[in-house]
XYZ file of C-alpha atoms in Angstrom:
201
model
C 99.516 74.884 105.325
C 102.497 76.962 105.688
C 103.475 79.502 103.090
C 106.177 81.755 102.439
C 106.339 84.921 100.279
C 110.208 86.466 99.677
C 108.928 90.235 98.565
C 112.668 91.902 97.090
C 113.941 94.551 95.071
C 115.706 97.811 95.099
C 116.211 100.316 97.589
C 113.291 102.834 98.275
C 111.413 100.741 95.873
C 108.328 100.421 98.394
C 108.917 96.788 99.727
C 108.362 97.683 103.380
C 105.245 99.556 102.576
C 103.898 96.629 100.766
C 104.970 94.288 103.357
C 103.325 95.964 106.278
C 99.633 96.026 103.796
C 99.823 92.252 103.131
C 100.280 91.429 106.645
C 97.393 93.329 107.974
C 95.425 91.886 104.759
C 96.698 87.581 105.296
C 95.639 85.110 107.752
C 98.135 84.235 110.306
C 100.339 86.349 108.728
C 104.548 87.206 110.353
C 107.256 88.726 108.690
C 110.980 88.769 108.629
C 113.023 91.740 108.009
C 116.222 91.516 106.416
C 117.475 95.026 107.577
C 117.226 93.283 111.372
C 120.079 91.160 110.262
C 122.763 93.506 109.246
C 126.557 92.849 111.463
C 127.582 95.714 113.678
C 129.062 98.634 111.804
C 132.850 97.630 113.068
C 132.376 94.453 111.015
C 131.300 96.645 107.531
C 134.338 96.530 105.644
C 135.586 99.131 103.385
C 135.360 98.576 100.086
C 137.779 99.879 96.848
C 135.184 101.942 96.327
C 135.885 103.817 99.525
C 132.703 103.025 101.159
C 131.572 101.269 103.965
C 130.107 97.629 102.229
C 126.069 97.818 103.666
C 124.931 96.659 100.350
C 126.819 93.488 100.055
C 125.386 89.911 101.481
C 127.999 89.965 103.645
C 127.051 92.934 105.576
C 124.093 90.584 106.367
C 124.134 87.611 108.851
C 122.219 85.429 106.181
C 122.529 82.459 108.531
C 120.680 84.161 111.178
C 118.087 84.840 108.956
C 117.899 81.321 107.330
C 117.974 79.840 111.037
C 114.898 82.743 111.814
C 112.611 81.230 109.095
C 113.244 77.937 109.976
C 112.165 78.101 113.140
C 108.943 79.802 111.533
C 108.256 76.691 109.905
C 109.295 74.810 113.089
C 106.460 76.211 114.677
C 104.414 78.779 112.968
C 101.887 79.331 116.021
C 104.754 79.515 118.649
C 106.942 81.764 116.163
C 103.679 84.295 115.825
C 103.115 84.668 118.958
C 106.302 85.321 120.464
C 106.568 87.935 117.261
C 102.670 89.576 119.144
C 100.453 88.300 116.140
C 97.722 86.623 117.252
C 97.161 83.529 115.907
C 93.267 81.966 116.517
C 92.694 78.432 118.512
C 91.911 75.589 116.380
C 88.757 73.844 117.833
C 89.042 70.274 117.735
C 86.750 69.997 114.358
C 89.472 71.702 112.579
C 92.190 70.256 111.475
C 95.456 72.507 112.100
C 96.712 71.096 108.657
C 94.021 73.036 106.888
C 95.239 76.465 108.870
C 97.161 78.430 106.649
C 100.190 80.149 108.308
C 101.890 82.667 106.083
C 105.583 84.577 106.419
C 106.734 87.465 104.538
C 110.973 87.808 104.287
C 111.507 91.267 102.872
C 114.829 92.695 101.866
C 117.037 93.800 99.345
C 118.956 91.125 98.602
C 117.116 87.959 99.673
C 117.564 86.583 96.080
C 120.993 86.221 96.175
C 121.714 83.814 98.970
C 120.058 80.043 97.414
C 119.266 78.023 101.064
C 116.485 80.876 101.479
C 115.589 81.351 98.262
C 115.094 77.405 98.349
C 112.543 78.002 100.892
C 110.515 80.949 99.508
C 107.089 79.447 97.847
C 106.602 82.800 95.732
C 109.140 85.498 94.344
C 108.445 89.336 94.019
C 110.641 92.073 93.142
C 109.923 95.497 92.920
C 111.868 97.840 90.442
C 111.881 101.841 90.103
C 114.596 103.348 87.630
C 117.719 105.134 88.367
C 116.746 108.816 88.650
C 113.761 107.962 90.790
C 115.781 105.844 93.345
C 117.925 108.548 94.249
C 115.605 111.112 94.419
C 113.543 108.832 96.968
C 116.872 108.166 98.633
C 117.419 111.489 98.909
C 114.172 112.203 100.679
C 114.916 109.393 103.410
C 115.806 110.400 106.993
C 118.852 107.668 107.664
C 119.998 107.189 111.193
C 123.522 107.502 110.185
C 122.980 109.537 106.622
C 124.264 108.541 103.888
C 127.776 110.276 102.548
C 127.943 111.938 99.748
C 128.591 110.117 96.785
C 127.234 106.552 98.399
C 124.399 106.095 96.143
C 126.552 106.494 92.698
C 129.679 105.356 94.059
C 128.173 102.114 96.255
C 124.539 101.617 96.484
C 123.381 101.640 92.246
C 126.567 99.992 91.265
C 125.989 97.073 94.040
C 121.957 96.754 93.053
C 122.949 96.669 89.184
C 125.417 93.853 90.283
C 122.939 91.533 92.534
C 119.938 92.397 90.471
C 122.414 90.854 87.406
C 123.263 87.705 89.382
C 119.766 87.165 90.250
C 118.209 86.965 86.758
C 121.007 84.591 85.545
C 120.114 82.418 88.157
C 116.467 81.862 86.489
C 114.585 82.435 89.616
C 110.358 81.956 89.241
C 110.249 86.012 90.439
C 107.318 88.456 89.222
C 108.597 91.593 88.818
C 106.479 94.666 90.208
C 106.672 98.321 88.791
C 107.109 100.388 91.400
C 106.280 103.369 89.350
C 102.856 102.229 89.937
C 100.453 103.384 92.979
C 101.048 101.952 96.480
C 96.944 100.215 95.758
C 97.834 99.286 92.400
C 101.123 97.229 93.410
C 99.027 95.982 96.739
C 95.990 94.808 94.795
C 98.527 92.896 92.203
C 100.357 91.035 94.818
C 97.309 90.237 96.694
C 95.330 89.259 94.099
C 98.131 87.046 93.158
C 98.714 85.558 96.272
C 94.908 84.222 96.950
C 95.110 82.652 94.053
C 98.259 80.836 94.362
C 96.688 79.866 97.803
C 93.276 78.761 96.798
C 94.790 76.711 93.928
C 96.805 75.182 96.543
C 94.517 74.353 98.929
């Protein structure tokens, strides 16, 4: 059984830190980082805004991506272990339809392109308000740092924006708080997720 989780939401919000728990906690378990799939800088264009456009979709080679997590459902066991996660043999009682084979895409705007959102099997998007964002923003060592003014000028405005044109879209997402502890929002989502599995299997 192949399954794949699309984990979402705002900058700083924690996704990565969740990500990297539920894949040491699920079976068969690779992931799929959106930040891999960002164009070379010289292709960012300049916005009216006056910044550089990172947090736009089309600072993102979504059809990379979409191509990346179709050949994870290609081949899950071939994808995992060209990725270094070990995936265990199937003995010949087992039946490798009965293996479940997860994926995790994380990013921060995987809701707003449809042909992957098409493929996700469950939604989760993780929120923290305004004045919290930036102060974890703040905190964050960038390779190439952030100028001033990009957060209020670029990176709030564009997450408002997306975040809008996601909900009107009526996606099946569950919304995480992530003003809650690192365990809490862990324990949520995978509490969540082995029951979606065991009521699928």
């Amino acid at each position: 059984m192949k399954f794949i989780i699309g984990i979402g939401g705002v900058t700083n919000g924690g996704k990565t830190t969740l990500t990297n728990r539920l894949i040491k906690a699920l079976p068969n378990c690779c992931v799929v980082h959106q930040d891999d799939f960002f164009k070379p800088p010289d292709q960012i264009e300049v916005g009216e805004d006056g910044f550089k456009q990172w947090d736009v979709i089309t600072a993102l080679d979504m059809e990379a991506m979409l191509n990346t997590v179709r050949g994870w459902m290609e081949n899950p066991v071939k994808f995992a272990r060209s990725h270094g996660v070990g995936v265990p043999a199937v003995t010949k009682e087992e039946d490798p339809e009965n293996q479940i084979h997860i994926l995790i895409v994380e990013g921060f705007l995987l809701f707003n392109y449809r042909p992957l959102v098409d493929l996700l099997n469950k939604c989760y998007y993780i929120t923290i308000p305004y004045e919290e964002c930036k102060h974890r923003r703040s905190t964050r060592q960038y390779t190439v740092p952030d100028p001033p003014g990009l957060f209020d000028g670029h990176v709030w405005p564009m997450y408002l924006k997306h975040r809008k044109e996601m909900e009107s879209c009526c996606l099946p997402i569950e919304y995480l708080d992530g003003l809650k502890t690192k365990d809490e929002i862990y324990n949520q989502v995978f509490e969540d997720i082995q029951n979606t599995l065991l009521n699928r299997l």
